[in-house]
mmCIF file of C-alpha atoms in Angstrom:
data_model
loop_
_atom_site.group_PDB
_atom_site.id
_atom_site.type_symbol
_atom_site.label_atom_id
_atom_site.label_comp_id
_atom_site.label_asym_id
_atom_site.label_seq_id
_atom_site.Cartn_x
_atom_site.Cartn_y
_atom_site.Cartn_z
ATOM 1 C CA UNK O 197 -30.825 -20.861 -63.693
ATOM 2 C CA UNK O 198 -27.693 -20.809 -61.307
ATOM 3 C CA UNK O 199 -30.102 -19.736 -58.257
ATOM 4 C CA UNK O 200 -32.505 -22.597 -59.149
ATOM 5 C CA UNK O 201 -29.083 -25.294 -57.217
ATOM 6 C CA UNK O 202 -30.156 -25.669 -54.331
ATOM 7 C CA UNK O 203 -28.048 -27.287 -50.623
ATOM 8 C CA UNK O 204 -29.878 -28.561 -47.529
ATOM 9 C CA UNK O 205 -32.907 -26.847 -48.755
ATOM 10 C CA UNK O 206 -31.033 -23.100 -49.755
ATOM 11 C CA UNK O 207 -30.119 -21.792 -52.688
ATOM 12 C CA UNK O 208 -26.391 -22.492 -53.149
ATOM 13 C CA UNK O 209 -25.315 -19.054 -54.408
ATOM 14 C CA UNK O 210 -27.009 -17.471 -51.473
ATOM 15 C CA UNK O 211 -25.751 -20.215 -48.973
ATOM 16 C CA UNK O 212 -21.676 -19.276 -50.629
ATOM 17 C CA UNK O 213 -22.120 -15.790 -49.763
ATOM 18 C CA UNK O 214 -23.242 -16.619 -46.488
ATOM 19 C CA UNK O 215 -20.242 -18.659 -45.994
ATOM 20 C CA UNK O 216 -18.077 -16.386 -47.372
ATOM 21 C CA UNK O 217 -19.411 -13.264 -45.166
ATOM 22 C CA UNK O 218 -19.129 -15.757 -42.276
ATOM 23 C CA UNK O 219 -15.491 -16.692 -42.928
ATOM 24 C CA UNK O 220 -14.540 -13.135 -43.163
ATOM 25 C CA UNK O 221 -15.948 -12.221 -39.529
ATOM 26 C CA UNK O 222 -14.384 -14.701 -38.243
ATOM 27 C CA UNK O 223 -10.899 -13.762 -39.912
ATOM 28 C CA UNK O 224 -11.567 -10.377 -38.867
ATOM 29 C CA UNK O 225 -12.206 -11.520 -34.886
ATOM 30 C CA UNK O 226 -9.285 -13.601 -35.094
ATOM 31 C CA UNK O 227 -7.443 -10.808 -36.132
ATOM 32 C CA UNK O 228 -8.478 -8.825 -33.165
ATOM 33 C CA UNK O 229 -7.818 -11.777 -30.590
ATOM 34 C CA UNK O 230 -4.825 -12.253 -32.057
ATOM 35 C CA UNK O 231 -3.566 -8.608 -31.882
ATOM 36 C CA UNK O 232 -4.467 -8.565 -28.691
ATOM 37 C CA UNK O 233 -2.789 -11.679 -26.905
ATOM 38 C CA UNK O 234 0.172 -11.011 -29.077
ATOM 39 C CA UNK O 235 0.077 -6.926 -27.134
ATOM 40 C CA UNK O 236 -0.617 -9.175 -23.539
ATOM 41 C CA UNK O 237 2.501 -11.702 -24.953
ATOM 42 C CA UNK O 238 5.068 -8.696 -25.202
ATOM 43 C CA UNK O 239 3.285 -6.737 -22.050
ATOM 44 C CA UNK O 240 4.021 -9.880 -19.843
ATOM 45 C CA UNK O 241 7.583 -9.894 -21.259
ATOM 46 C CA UNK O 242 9.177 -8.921 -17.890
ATOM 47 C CA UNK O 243 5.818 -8.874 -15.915
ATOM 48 C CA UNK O 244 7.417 -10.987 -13.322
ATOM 49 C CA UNK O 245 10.506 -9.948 -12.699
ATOM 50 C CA UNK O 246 9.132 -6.621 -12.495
ATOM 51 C CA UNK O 247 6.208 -8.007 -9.800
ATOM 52 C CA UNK O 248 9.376 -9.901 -8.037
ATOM 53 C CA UNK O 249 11.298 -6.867 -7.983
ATOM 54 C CA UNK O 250 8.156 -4.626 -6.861
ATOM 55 C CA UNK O 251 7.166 -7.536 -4.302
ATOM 56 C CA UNK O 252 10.971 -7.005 -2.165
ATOM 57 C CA UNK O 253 11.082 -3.318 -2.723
ATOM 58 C CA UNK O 254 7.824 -4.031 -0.551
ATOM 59 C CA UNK O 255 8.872 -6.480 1.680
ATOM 60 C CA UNK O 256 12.047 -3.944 2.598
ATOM 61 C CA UNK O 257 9.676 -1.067 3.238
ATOM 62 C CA UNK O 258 7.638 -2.961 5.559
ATOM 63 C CA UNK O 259 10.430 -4.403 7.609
ATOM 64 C CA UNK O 260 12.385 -0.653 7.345
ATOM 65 C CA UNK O 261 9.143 0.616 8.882
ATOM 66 C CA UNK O 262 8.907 -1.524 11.191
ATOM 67 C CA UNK O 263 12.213 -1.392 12.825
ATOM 68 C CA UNK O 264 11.786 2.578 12.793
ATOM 69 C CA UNK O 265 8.835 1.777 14.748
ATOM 70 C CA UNK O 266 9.919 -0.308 17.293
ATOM 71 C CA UNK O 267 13.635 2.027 17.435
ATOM 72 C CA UNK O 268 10.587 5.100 18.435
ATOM 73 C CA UNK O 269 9.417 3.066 20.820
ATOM 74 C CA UNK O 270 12.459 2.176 21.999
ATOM 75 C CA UNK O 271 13.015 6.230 22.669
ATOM 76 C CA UNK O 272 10.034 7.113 24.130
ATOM 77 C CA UNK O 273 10.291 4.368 26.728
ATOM 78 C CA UNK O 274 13.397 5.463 27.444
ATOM 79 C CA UNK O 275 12.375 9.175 27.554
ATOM 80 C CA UNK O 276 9.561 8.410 29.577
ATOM 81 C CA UNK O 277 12.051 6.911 31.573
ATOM 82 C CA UNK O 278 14.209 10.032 32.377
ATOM 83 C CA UNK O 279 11.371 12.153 32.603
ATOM 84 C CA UNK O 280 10.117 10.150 35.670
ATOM 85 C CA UNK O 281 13.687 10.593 36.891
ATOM 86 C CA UNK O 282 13.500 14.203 36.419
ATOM 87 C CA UNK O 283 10.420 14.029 38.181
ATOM 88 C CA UNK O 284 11.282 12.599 41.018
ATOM 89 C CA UNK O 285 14.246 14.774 40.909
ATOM 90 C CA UNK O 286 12.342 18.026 40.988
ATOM 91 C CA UNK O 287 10.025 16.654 43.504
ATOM 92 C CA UNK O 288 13.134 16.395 45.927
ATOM 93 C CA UNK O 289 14.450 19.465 45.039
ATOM 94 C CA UNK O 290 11.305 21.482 45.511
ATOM 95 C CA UNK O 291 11.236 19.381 49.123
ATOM 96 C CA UNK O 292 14.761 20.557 49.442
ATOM 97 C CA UNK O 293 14.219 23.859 48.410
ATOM 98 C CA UNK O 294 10.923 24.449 50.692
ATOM 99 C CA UNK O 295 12.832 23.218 54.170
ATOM 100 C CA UNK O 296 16.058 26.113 52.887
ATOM 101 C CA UNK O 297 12.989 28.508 52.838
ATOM 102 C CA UNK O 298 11.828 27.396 56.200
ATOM 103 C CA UNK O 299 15.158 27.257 57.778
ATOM 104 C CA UNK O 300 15.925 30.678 56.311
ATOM 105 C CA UNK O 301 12.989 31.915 57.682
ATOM 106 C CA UNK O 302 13.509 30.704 61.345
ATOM 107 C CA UNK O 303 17.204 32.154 60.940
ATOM 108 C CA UNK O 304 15.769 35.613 59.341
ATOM 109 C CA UNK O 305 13.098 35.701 62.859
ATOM 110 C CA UNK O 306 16.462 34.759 64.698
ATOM 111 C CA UNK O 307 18.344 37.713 63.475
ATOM 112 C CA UNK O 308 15.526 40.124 64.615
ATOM 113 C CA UNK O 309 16.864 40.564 67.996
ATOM 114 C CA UNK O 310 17.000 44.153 69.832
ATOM 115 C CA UNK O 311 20.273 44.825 71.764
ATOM 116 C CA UNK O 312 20.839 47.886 74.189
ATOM 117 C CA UNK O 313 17.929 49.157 71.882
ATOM 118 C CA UNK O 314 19.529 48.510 68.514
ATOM 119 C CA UNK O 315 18.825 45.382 65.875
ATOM 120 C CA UNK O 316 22.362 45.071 64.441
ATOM 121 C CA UNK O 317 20.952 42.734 62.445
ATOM 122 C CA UNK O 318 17.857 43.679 60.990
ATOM 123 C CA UNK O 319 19.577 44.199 57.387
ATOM 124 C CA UNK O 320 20.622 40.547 57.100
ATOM 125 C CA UNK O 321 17.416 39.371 58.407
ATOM 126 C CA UNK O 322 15.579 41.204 55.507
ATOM 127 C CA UNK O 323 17.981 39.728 53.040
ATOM 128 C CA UNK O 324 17.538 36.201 54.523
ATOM 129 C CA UNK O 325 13.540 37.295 54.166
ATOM 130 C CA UNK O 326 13.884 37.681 50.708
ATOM 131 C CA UNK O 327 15.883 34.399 49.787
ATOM 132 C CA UNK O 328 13.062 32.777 52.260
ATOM 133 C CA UNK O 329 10.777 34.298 49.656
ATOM 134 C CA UNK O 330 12.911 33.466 46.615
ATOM 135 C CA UNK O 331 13.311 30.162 47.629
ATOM 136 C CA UNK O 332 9.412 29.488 48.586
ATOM 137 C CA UNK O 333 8.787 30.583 44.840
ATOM 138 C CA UNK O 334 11.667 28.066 43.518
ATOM 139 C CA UNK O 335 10.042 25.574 45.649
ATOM 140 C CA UNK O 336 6.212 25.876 44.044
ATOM 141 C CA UNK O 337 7.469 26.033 40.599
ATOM 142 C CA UNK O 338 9.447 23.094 41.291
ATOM 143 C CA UNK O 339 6.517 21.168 42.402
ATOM 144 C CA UNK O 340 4.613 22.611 38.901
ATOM 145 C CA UNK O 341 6.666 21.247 37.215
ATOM 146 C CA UNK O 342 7.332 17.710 39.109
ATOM 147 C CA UNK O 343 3.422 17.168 38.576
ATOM 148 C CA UNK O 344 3.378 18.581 34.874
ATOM 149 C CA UNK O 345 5.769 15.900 33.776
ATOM 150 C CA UNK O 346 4.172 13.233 35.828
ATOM 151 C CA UNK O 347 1.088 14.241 33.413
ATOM 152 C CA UNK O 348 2.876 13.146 30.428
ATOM 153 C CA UNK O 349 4.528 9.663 31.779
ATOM 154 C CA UNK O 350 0.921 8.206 30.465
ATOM 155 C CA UNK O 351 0.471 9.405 27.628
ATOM 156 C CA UNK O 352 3.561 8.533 26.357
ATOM 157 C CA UNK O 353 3.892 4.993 27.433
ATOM 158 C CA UNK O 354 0.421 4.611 25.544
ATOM 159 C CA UNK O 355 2.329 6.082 22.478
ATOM 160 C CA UNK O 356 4.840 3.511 23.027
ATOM 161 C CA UNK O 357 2.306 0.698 23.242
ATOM 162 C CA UNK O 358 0.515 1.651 20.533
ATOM 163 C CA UNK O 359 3.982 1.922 18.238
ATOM 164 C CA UNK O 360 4.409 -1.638 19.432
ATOM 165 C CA UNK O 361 0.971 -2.866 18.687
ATOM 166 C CA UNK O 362 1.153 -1.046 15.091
ATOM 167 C CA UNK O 363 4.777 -2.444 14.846
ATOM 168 C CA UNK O 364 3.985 -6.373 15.066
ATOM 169 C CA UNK O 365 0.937 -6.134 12.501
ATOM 170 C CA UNK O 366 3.365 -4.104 10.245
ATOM 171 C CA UNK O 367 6.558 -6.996 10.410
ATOM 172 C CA UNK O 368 3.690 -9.702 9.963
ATOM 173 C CA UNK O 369 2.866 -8.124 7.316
ATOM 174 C CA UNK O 370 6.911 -7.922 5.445
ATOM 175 C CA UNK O 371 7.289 -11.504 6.516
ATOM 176 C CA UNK O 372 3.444 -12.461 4.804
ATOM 177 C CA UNK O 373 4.917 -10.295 1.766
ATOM 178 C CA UNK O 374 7.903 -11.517 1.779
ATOM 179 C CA UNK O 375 7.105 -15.285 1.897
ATOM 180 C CA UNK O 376 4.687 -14.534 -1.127
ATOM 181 C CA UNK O 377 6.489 -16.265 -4.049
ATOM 182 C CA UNK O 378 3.318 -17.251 -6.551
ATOM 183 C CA UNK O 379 3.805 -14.220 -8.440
ATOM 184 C CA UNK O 380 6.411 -16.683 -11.234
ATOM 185 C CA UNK O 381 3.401 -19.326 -11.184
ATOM 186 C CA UNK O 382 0.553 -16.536 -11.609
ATOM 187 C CA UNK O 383 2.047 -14.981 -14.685
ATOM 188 C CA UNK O 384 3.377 -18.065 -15.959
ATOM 189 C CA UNK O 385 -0.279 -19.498 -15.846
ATOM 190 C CA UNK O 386 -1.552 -16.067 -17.666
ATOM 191 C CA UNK O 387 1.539 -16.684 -20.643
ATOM 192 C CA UNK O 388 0.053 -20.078 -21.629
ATOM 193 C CA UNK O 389 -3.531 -19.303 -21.206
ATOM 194 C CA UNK O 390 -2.545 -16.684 -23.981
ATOM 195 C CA UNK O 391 -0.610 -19.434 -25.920
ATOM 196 C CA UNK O 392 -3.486 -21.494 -25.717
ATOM 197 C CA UNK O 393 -5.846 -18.701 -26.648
ATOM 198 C CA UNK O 394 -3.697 -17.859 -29.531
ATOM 199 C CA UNK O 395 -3.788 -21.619 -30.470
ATOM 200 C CA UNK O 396 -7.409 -21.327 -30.448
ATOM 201 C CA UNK O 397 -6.976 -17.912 -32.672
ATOM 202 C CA UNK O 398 -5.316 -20.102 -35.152
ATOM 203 C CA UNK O 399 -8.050 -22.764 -35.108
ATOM 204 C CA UNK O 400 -10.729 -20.558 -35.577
ATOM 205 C CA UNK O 401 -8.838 -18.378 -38.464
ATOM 206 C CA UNK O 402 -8.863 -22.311 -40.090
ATOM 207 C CA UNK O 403 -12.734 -22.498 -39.974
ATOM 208 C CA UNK O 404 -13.077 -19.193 -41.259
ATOM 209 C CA UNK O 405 -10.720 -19.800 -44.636
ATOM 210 C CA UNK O 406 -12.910 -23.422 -44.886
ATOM 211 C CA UNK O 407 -16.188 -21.139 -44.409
ATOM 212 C CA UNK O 408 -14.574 -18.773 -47.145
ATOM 213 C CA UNK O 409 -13.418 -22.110 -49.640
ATOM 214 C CA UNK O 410 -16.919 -23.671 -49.255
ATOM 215 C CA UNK O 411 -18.566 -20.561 -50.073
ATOM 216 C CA UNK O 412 -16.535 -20.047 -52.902
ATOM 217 C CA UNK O 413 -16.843 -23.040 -54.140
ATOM 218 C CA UNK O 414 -20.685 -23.350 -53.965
ATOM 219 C CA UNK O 415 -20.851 -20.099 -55.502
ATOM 220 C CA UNK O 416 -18.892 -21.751 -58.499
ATOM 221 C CA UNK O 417 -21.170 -24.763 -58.298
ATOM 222 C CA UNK O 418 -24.120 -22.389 -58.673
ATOM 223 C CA UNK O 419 -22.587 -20.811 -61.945
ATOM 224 C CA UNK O 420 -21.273 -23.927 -63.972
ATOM 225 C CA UNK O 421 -24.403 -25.709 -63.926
ATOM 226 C CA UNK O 422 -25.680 -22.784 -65.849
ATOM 227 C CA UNK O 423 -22.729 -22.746 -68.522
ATOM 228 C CA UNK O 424 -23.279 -26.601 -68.987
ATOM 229 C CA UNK O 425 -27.231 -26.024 -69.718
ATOM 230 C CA UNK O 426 -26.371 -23.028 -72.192
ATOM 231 C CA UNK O 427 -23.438 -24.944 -74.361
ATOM 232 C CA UNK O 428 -25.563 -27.977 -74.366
ATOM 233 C CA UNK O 429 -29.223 -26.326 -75.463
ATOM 234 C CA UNK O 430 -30.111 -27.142 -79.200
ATOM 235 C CA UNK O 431 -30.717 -24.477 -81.581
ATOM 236 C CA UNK O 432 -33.976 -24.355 -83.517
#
């Protein structure tokens, strides 16, 4: 009987259609694999020119970002600048303007004089009272505000230094980006790992058509042996 051939100890029409099932998984994977590093192939087409393009579009924003940075800077020093001129400024004038209070004061208490009786006059000397006044108010909110922008010299020369700080790490970072050039080597590394893969895809898709021609084969093996015994049995 054709199950009765036997190879390395197994029947050989069982041991074909194991082959043969074998061979056909294996085609079947090497379809997959081969599907899919041909799909990686044309993904990677213009992989790196689009990484190169992507890696100075990056490099640009970086530096950009960090020349606005250090330009804000820039301002705020300056503004902190002016301010502490204004400051000073307003400091002075409230000085200014407290000494015209006093001396307006002294001239009002000057004009209070009695003659024959009679302050001639007492009207100026109220008038002069009440730019005295006027000018004692101009004085004190001059000195507010002298001291309120005194307050913010600090906080904005921090601002500044912290800009600064923020602004080195930020060009260090565009030069670090772009001095980065592997991005050509990386992806051509990844192209002929898939070549190679695919190379291996072929290879294997070999071994699976051999598994598939053995199989067949011993499953022909298994059958003729059979015909021979039938055509060559005497009749009684």
């Amino acid at each position: 009987m054709m199950d009765n051939m036997e190879v390395l100890g197994l029947p050989a029409r069982r041991l074909g259609n194991g082959l043969i099932g074998f061979g056909v998984a294996g085609l079947v994977v090497t379809i997959i694999l081969a599907v899919v590093w041909l799909g990686t192939l044309v993904a990677m087409q213009d992989l790196d020119e689009q990484l190169e393009a992507d890696r100075e579009a990056l490099a640009s924003a970086l530096a950009n970002t960090s020349d606005l940075m250090d330009s804000t800077a820039s301002a705020i020093e300056a503004t902190t600048d002016a301010l502490g001129n204004v400051g000073v400024a307003l400091d002075d004038a409230a000085s200014l303007l407290d000494r015209l209070s006093t001396t307006t004061t002294d001239l009002a208490d000057a004009l209070n004089v009695t003659i024959l009786g009679q302050q001639p006059f007492a009207g100026a000397a109220e008038n002069l009272e009440a730019i005295a006044t006027d000018l004692e108010t101009f004085a004190g909110h001059s000195g507010t505000l002298a001291g309120d922008i005194e307050t913010l010299g600090p906080p904005l020369t921090q601002l500044a230094d912290d800009l600064r700080t923020v602004e080195e790490s930020v060009g260090a970072l565009a030069v670090r980006v772009d001095e980065f050039g592997g991005v050509e080597r990386l992806v051509g590394l990844v192209r002929i790992y898939a070549v190679l893969s695919a190379v291996l895809a072929a290879w294997l898709a070999v071994l699976a058509a051999g598994c598939i021609w053995a199989g067949r084969q011993l499953r022909e093996a298994a059958v003729t042996p059979t015909v021979a015994s039938t055509e060559t049995t005497p009749t009684s």
